[in-house]
XYZ file of C-alpha atoms in Angstrom:
531
model
C 1.825 -12.974 -20.288
C 4.782 -14.758 -21.749
C 5.626 -18.067 -20.127
C 9.005 -18.032 -18.424
C 11.292 -21.017 -18.187
C 14.374 -21.607 -16.100
C 17.708 -20.252 -17.194
C 19.934 -22.844 -15.603
C 21.140 -23.549 -12.044
C 22.591 -20.792 -9.938
C 26.193 -21.948 -9.599
C 28.719 -20.365 -7.261
C 26.207 -18.129 -5.515
C 26.619 -16.904 -1.949
C 24.537 -18.632 0.724
C 23.401 -17.634 4.213
C 20.837 -18.719 6.794
C 18.222 -16.966 8.910
C 15.170 -17.934 10.931
C 13.022 -15.140 9.507
C 13.578 -12.918 6.480
C 11.533 -9.721 6.235
C 11.322 -7.988 2.859
C 10.642 -4.298 3.464
C 11.510 -1.616 6.018
C 8.274 0.354 6.385
C 5.849 0.199 9.294
C 4.723 -3.391 8.676
C 8.198 -4.724 7.939
C 9.918 -3.246 10.974
C 6.993 -4.042 13.294
C 7.214 -7.643 12.068
C 10.989 -7.843 12.348
C 10.980 -6.482 15.883
C 8.274 -8.918 16.947
C 10.206 -11.873 15.520
C 13.427 -10.635 17.141
C 11.735 -10.375 20.541
C 10.922 -14.084 20.249
C 14.588 -14.882 19.960
C 14.701 -15.594 16.251
C 17.589 -14.702 13.947
C 16.042 -12.041 11.696
C 17.349 -10.548 8.465
C 15.602 -7.518 6.958
C 16.039 -6.758 3.257
C 15.639 -3.388 1.563
C 16.275 -2.810 -2.113
C 16.950 0.863 -1.378
C 20.410 2.198 -0.605
C 19.093 4.870 1.748
C 16.909 5.061 4.835
C 14.988 8.342 4.709
C 12.230 8.572 2.142
C 12.482 5.001 0.905
C 9.155 3.802 2.335
C 5.530 4.849 1.918
C 5.333 5.019 5.702
C 7.730 7.957 5.712
C 5.412 9.997 3.462
C 2.160 9.274 5.329
C 0.724 12.594 6.426
C -2.694 12.335 8.041
C -2.104 9.941 10.915
C -3.229 6.681 12.484
C -6.916 5.892 12.915
C -7.286 4.433 16.403
C -9.991 4.254 19.039
C -8.563 6.030 22.074
C -9.947 4.841 25.422
C -12.075 7.233 27.462
C -13.255 9.209 24.457
C -16.648 9.277 22.745
C -15.298 6.879 20.130
C -15.940 3.116 20.102
C -14.560 0.042 18.375
C -18.015 -0.492 16.877
C -18.077 3.005 15.364
C -14.642 2.614 13.795
C -15.606 -0.776 12.395
C -18.846 0.653 11.001
C -17.009 3.508 9.272
C -14.453 1.106 7.806
C -17.108 -1.271 6.513
C -19.161 1.599 5.058
C -16.135 2.776 3.081
C -15.304 -0.763 1.929
C -18.100 -1.108 -0.622
C -19.522 -4.336 0.752
C -16.281 -6.334 0.520
C -14.758 -5.884 3.984
C -14.370 -8.937 6.186
C -16.142 -7.626 9.291
C -14.397 -10.093 11.599
C -11.007 -9.047 10.245
C -11.847 -5.358 10.595
C -12.990 -5.863 14.171
C -9.884 -7.847 15.096
C -7.492 -5.237 13.691
C -9.351 -2.188 15.018
C -9.640 -3.727 18.491
C -5.855 -4.218 18.641
C -5.093 -0.720 17.406
C -4.579 1.126 20.663
C -2.231 -1.550 21.970
C -0.161 -1.339 18.796
C 0.037 2.462 18.925
C 0.930 2.334 22.615
C 3.816 0.014 21.761
C 4.931 2.504 19.126
C 5.002 5.161 21.856
C 7.192 2.796 23.882
C 9.537 2.777 20.882
C 9.808 6.558 21.207
C 7.095 7.889 18.882
C 5.596 11.171 20.015
C 2.176 12.310 18.867
C 0.730 15.812 18.952
C -1.140 16.658 22.141
C -4.173 18.842 22.793
C -3.147 18.934 26.465
C -0.382 17.221 28.437
C -0.970 13.485 28.205
C -3.916 13.884 25.843
C -3.454 13.183 22.141
C -4.828 15.691 19.667
C -7.406 13.970 17.475
C -8.519 15.055 14.016
C -11.103 13.765 11.558
C -10.712 12.660 7.939
C -12.957 11.596 5.079
C -15.323 8.719 5.885
C -14.811 8.941 9.663
C -17.779 9.771 11.874
C -15.579 10.710 14.851
C -12.306 12.454 15.569
C -9.973 9.476 15.954
C -6.836 10.320 13.932
C -3.706 10.676 16.035
C -0.955 12.617 14.296
C 2.593 13.852 14.756
C 4.340 17.000 13.631
C 1.039 18.280 12.301
C 1.054 16.367 9.037
C 4.289 14.393 9.402
C 2.947 11.321 11.171
C 4.586 8.822 8.869
C 7.990 10.411 9.283
C 7.659 10.173 13.068
C 6.479 6.557 12.925
C 9.386 5.675 10.638
C 11.848 7.525 12.877
C 10.728 5.655 15.984
C 10.815 2.285 14.239
C 14.194 2.952 12.614
C 15.647 3.913 15.992
C 14.316 0.779 17.674
C 15.271 -1.449 14.744
C 18.916 -0.384 14.900
C 19.495 -3.662 16.774
C 18.406 -5.664 13.713
C 20.389 -7.016 10.771
C 19.078 -4.671 8.058
C 20.656 -5.109 4.636
C 20.296 -2.382 2.034
C 20.789 -2.747 -1.713
C 19.378 -6.271 -1.422
C 16.683 -7.105 -3.986
C 14.510 -10.144 -3.206
C 14.093 -11.788 -6.616
C 12.135 -14.913 -5.715
C 10.533 -16.692 -2.767
C 11.896 -20.240 -2.846
C 9.633 -23.120 -1.896
C 9.046 -26.838 -2.095
C 5.867 -28.878 -1.673
C 5.881 -28.329 2.091
C 6.491 -24.586 2.278
C 9.059 -21.824 2.130
C 12.719 -22.797 1.876
C 14.430 -19.468 1.265
C 14.785 -16.269 -0.725
C 16.772 -15.626 -3.876
C 18.471 -12.251 -3.415
C 20.683 -10.025 -5.524
C 23.120 -7.629 -3.895
C 26.397 -6.018 -4.894
C 28.069 -9.429 -4.755
C 25.587 -10.874 -7.236
C 22.795 -13.404 -6.724
C 22.633 -15.541 -3.615
C 20.298 -17.458 -1.339
C 19.202 -16.916 2.224
C 17.933 -20.272 3.456
C 14.993 -19.664 5.798
C 11.706 -21.324 6.767
C 9.865 -18.008 7.232
C 9.545 -15.056 4.870
C 7.454 -11.947 5.527
C 6.519 -9.807 2.541
C 6.159 -6.174 3.633
C 7.046 -4.517 0.347
C 4.355 -1.837 0.225
C 2.265 -0.879 -2.778
C 2.133 -0.581 -6.528
C 1.774 3.146 -7.183
C 4.408 3.157 -9.905
C 2.116 1.177 -12.150
C 1.030 4.719 -13.007
C 2.879 7.728 -14.346
C 2.238 9.856 -11.256
C 1.787 8.635 -7.708
C 2.158 9.674 -4.092
C 4.306 6.557 -3.510
C 8.106 6.432 -3.217
C 10.100 5.073 -6.133
C 10.300 1.571 -4.689
C 6.523 0.982 -4.770
C 6.538 -1.304 -7.800
C 4.263 -4.160 -6.762
C 7.167 -6.374 -5.691
C 5.343 -8.424 -3.065
C 2.352 -9.147 -5.277
C 4.662 -10.350 -8.040
C 6.762 -12.457 -5.652
C 3.628 -14.138 -4.314
C 2.191 -14.781 -7.770
C 5.495 -16.242 -8.978
C 5.466 -18.539 -5.928
C 2.064 -19.878 -6.983
C -0.105 -17.921 -4.551
C -3.312 -16.013 -5.139
C -3.834 -12.281 -4.720
C -7.214 -10.708 -4.093
C -9.079 -7.416 -4.559
C -6.210 -6.014 -6.652
C -8.601 -4.190 -8.983
C -9.248 -1.772 -6.126
C -6.468 0.787 -6.471
C -7.227 3.857 -4.430
C -6.499 7.215 -5.998
C -6.025 9.900 -3.396
C -8.296 12.795 -4.333
C -5.741 15.491 -3.656
C -2.252 15.056 -5.078
C -0.469 18.358 -5.654
C -0.632 19.416 -9.305
C 2.465 21.392 -10.143
C 2.830 20.778 -13.853
C 5.239 17.855 -13.515
C 4.156 14.850 -15.526
C 5.280 11.863 -13.507
C 7.112 10.198 -10.663
C 6.357 10.700 -6.991
C 4.207 13.765 -6.411
C 3.407 15.405 -3.031
C 0.249 14.394 -1.223
C -2.129 17.023 0.139
C -3.571 15.315 3.206
C -7.335 15.064 3.532
C -6.935 16.125 7.156
C -7.056 19.604 5.605
C -10.646 18.925 4.595
C -11.262 17.604 8.079
C -10.218 21.033 9.352
C -12.477 22.912 6.934
C -10.714 23.152 3.544
C -13.079 22.819 0.571
C -12.752 21.503 -2.980
C -13.740 23.826 -5.826
C -13.264 23.915 -9.569
C -11.733 26.732 -11.604
C -15.061 28.620 -11.463
C -15.276 28.364 -7.693
C -18.076 25.785 -7.715
C -18.072 22.936 -5.204
C -16.810 19.660 -6.617
C -18.724 17.360 -4.269
C -22.008 19.216 -3.729
C -24.894 16.811 -4.362
C -22.527 13.856 -4.797
C -22.492 12.485 -1.246
C -24.089 13.463 2.096
C -20.626 13.930 3.640
C -19.567 16.320 0.878
C -15.813 16.951 0.881
C -15.456 14.445 3.730
C -16.903 11.593 1.681
C -14.734 8.467 1.295
C -11.768 8.823 -1.014
C -13.227 6.874 -3.932
C -16.248 9.166 -4.021
C -14.198 12.367 -3.937
C -11.640 11.115 -6.493
C -14.421 10.080 -8.883
C -16.158 13.440 -8.429
C -12.936 15.268 -9.297
C -12.338 13.052 -12.326
C -15.895 13.673 -13.536
C -15.538 17.431 -13.105
C -12.238 17.501 -14.985
C -13.773 15.435 -17.786
C -16.715 17.811 -17.941
C -14.710 21.044 -17.909
C -11.488 20.015 -19.634
C -9.544 21.697 -16.830
C -6.149 20.327 -15.805
C -6.926 20.361 -12.079
C -9.342 21.388 -9.359
C -8.463 23.390 -6.269
C -8.402 22.996 -2.532
C -9.254 26.182 -0.676
C -7.435 25.997 2.654
C -7.329 29.735 3.285
C -9.781 29.392 6.149
C -7.817 26.693 7.983
C -6.556 28.109 11.261
C -2.761 28.093 11.747
C -2.304 26.347 8.406
C 1.486 26.596 8.227
C 1.977 25.360 11.794
C -0.648 22.608 11.655
C 0.353 21.345 8.197
C 4.053 22.108 7.769
C 4.687 19.280 5.266
C 1.873 20.417 2.963
C 2.898 24.045 3.380
C 6.486 23.275 2.368
C 5.358 21.275 -0.689
C 3.055 24.090 -1.785
C 5.710 26.743 -1.354
C 8.156 24.614 -3.352
C 5.568 24.618 -6.154
C 5.142 28.380 -5.898
C 1.814 28.309 -4.044
C 1.211 30.233 -0.804
C -1.762 28.234 0.485
C -2.635 30.905 3.061
C -3.420 33.279 0.198
C -4.068 31.132 -2.896
C -5.895 27.961 -3.873
C -3.945 24.690 -3.982
C -4.135 22.942 -7.402
C -4.843 19.218 -6.978
C -5.670 16.092 -8.998
C -6.286 12.456 -7.994
C -3.106 10.390 -7.781
C -2.375 6.662 -7.466
C -2.036 6.138 -3.747
C -2.937 2.785 -2.193
C -3.641 -0.805 -3.157
C -6.646 -2.059 -1.205
C -5.956 -5.664 -2.203
C -2.902 -7.877 -2.263
C -1.575 -11.236 -1.134
C -4.357 -13.194 0.551
C -3.711 -13.513 4.292
C -5.482 -13.925 7.579
C -5.292 -11.240 10.288
C -1.925 -12.594 11.431
C -0.387 -12.337 7.990
C -0.440 -16.066 7.196
C -0.799 -17.069 3.547
C -1.786 -20.413 2.055
C 1.922 -21.340 1.755
C 3.392 -22.475 5.087
C 6.185 -20.125 6.074
C 5.112 -17.232 3.847
C 3.534 -14.215 5.522
C 2.526 -10.772 4.286
C 1.686 -7.561 6.119
C 0.903 -3.962 5.324
C -0.184 -2.659 1.955
C 1.013 -5.763 0.109
C -1.493 -7.943 2.000
C -5.216 -8.445 1.620
C -6.531 -9.165 5.123
C -10.117 -8.142 4.354
C -9.641 -4.870 6.260
C -10.192 -2.527 3.327
C -12.558 -4.308 0.978
C -13.172 -2.199 -2.121
C -11.855 1.048 -0.666
C -9.560 1.963 2.230
C -10.795 4.303 4.925
C -8.353 7.146 5.546
C -5.534 6.485 8.043
C -6.358 2.795 8.422
C -3.119 1.880 6.624
C -0.628 2.657 9.407
C -3.052 0.998 11.822
C -3.145 -2.219 9.794
C 0.613 -2.170 9.245
C 1.322 -1.922 12.965
C -1.217 -4.508 14.072
C -0.738 -7.150 11.388
C 2.995 -6.495 11.153
C 3.678 -7.432 14.743
C 1.284 -10.399 14.526
C 3.004 -11.652 11.377
C 6.406 -11.327 13.027
C 5.270 -13.404 15.974
C 3.653 -16.032 13.729
C 6.737 -16.235 11.494
C 8.980 -16.649 14.526
C 6.804 -19.456 15.872
C 6.819 -21.184 12.485
C 10.610 -20.949 12.291
C 10.941 -22.475 15.730
C 9.051 -25.606 14.683
C 10.143 -25.955 11.040
C 13.085 -28.140 9.991
C 16.177 -26.367 8.679
C 15.427 -25.740 4.986
C 17.700 -26.354 2.053
C 16.628 -24.221 -0.875
C 17.148 -25.348 -4.446
C 17.289 -22.514 -6.937
C 17.869 -21.633 -10.533
C 17.808 -18.269 -12.226
C 14.418 -17.580 -13.782
C 13.578 -15.292 -16.678
C 10.559 -13.015 -16.212
C 8.272 -11.283 -18.678
C 8.821 -7.516 -18.758
C 7.601 -4.418 -20.499
C 9.386 -1.079 -20.691
C 8.349 0.745 -17.514
C 7.294 4.009 -19.173
C 5.245 2.177 -21.792
C 3.371 0.219 -19.131
C 2.806 3.281 -16.949
C 1.342 5.295 -19.826
C -1.042 2.471 -20.707
C -2.162 1.954 -17.101
C -2.607 5.701 -16.561
C -4.722 6.046 -19.681
C -6.859 2.923 -19.325
C -6.764 1.603 -15.736
C -6.758 4.599 -13.408
C -9.612 6.453 -11.667
C -12.183 5.431 -14.295
C -11.760 2.383 -16.559
C -13.733 0.639 -19.275
C -13.605 -2.765 -20.904
C -12.106 -1.594 -24.174
C -9.228 0.235 -22.512
C -8.512 -2.593 -20.105
C -8.453 -5.015 -23.024
C -5.894 -2.796 -24.758
C -3.643 -2.959 -21.680
C -4.075 -6.731 -21.437
C -3.024 -7.097 -25.062
C 0.022 -4.897 -24.447
C 1.017 -7.034 -21.462
C 0.647 -10.094 -23.666
C 3.517 -8.799 -25.815
C 5.954 -8.865 -22.877
C 9.024 -10.985 -23.455
C 11.091 -12.949 -20.958
C 14.467 -11.636 -19.883
C 17.082 -12.212 -17.211
C 16.884 -10.022 -14.129
C 20.354 -8.542 -13.825
C 19.569 -5.760 -11.365
C 16.930 -3.741 -9.513
C 15.591 -2.024 -12.637
C 15.014 -5.342 -14.416
C 13.327 -6.817 -11.359
C 11.032 -3.807 -10.950
C 10.028 -3.895 -14.624
C 9.145 -7.577 -14.243
C 7.258 -6.984 -10.981
C 5.277 -4.125 -12.512
C 4.421 -6.212 -15.575
C 3.149 -9.138 -13.506
C 1.278 -6.896 -11.067
C -0.332 -4.939 -13.894
C -1.507 -8.198 -15.436
C -3.218 -9.134 -12.178
C -4.834 -5.705 -11.742
C -6.122 -5.635 -15.318
C -7.464 -9.201 -15.190
C -9.366 -8.456 -11.999
C -10.659 -5.115 -13.316
C -11.891 -6.714 -16.534
C -13.698 -9.427 -14.596
C -15.465 -6.953 -12.318
C -18.054 -5.540 -14.712
C -19.500 -3.068 -12.220
C -18.478 0.000 -10.253
C -17.705 -0.594 -6.589
C -15.484 1.221 -4.121
C -12.452 2.671 -5.885
C -13.051 0.537 -9.000
C -15.068 2.673 -11.432
C -16.119 1.212 -14.801
C -17.474 3.848 -17.191
C -19.197 1.094 -19.178
C -20.726 -0.388 -15.999
C -21.397 2.658 -13.784
C -23.715 0.907 -11.308
C -22.941 -1.478 -8.479
C -24.111 -5.010 -9.185
C -25.329 -6.841 -6.045
C -24.502 -10.180 -7.665
C -20.814 -9.194 -7.689
C -20.587 -8.445 -3.964
C -17.771 -10.921 -3.398
C -14.014 -10.796 -3.649
C -12.252 -12.611 -6.443
C -8.680 -13.808 -6.672
C -6.012 -13.892 -9.356
C -3.390 -16.572 -9.927
C -0.878 -17.205 -12.656
C -1.767 -20.198 -14.813
C 0.726 -22.701 -16.214
C 1.581 -20.307 -19.052
C 2.271 -17.448 -16.625
C -0.950 -15.613 -17.531
C -2.920 -13.835 -14.817
C -6.320 -15.478 -14.502
C -9.247 -14.682 -12.206
C -10.428 -17.496 -9.976
C -13.216 -17.451 -7.436
C -12.356 -18.923 -4.077
C -14.502 -19.045 -0.968
C -11.561 -19.679 1.356
C -8.832 -17.057 1.095
C -6.093 -18.855 2.977
C -4.954 -20.674 6.032
């Protein structure tokens, strides 16, 4: 990447103060903000979006929340075992256990906020099963509108908070001792919020690719902000492609997700000839972990030259009532799923890695925290188990909020020094096409090298608005993903190398990426992730 120098001091900028600044308004961000607020801290929440509905990945989550419900046949140990099995040997078992064990408490608090989950009987949540799970443990709302209900409940509760929209966090400010503030751009121009505690809850990086299930704001912001602040990110080569994104002929942007809860209720994957896509691939068949199913679909499409495969949900009982979100998306695409097959392809969905944190969201930089999809707690390893994302966001979000509030209470009042910084950027469409072609479901060394060389041509520019910032964030995040993917010369979890199709036991460890002095993403191997 191109080295970026300063562009002069930021004169005449607006300045404010807060105890805790949260960047992001999804499940992790609002859970964190509410936790910090409950501890009496002055909290400011930033969102780069101008609207509330549909601006977060949380809103679009369909399947539900994986949680061990007391007095059922499920156990913490079983949920941990399923998570670790899906994680390709890279999960931190202690982290998984800590987060899973706190899940029911976190969901119960969400109910206190007003969330209402579907019930099989009065007072008894309806539980479904998804790929990789050995038990029915997925609580859901509105059939397949769980994320929308979670977001609604959090938005309602968070109405007491200072939430600022159209505010783009451009840079985490720091000195040798820790965080000192955030450089922000809003309609009044650039300014600084002086704060000792910042929580990154910016979501994922789906828009590294031409088509994704993510909302438009998922541009790798938090990963870039952490890298620019000198921190390491880990496991970023593991980008999960959801096996079943609706294929409707549109080339790019956010595409509808077809929840795998459908397969949990009996839907099956077939190709254009009616043959099973997953037969003989995995003992769990269509309920195999997402990386397995996505790779099987990709292989079948490569073999046949077809544009998509199909999900046969015609045998799912009460389809329209149980899955109203999917039904509406299918009908909008001209597909009556009660009578016809649903065309699907894998789509960029979830980043399993991110900013290195502990299970309370702490990073190696005092005062900087991260929670949700942007963070790498060790929960997901090389592949996320279905419906563990809302679980992690709730649990780690509220822990991070509490930890950030405690840090703010003991930290001296910061005074942030700042100057405008130029960042290396590529044209968004150019980067997305290259990542889609060479760094998606299946990669190889030659293609990844091509993307790395393209990123090396990026030139520094001033960030004058949201579009410029997102282009810079995507460029930096892509550099980290590609560097990590090139270094991992094996196939593991949702990282598939065509030129190294086998898993290499000698590579059964996480690696990290930092920016070197020239601003280039470089892989480093660290035994201690943070804190």
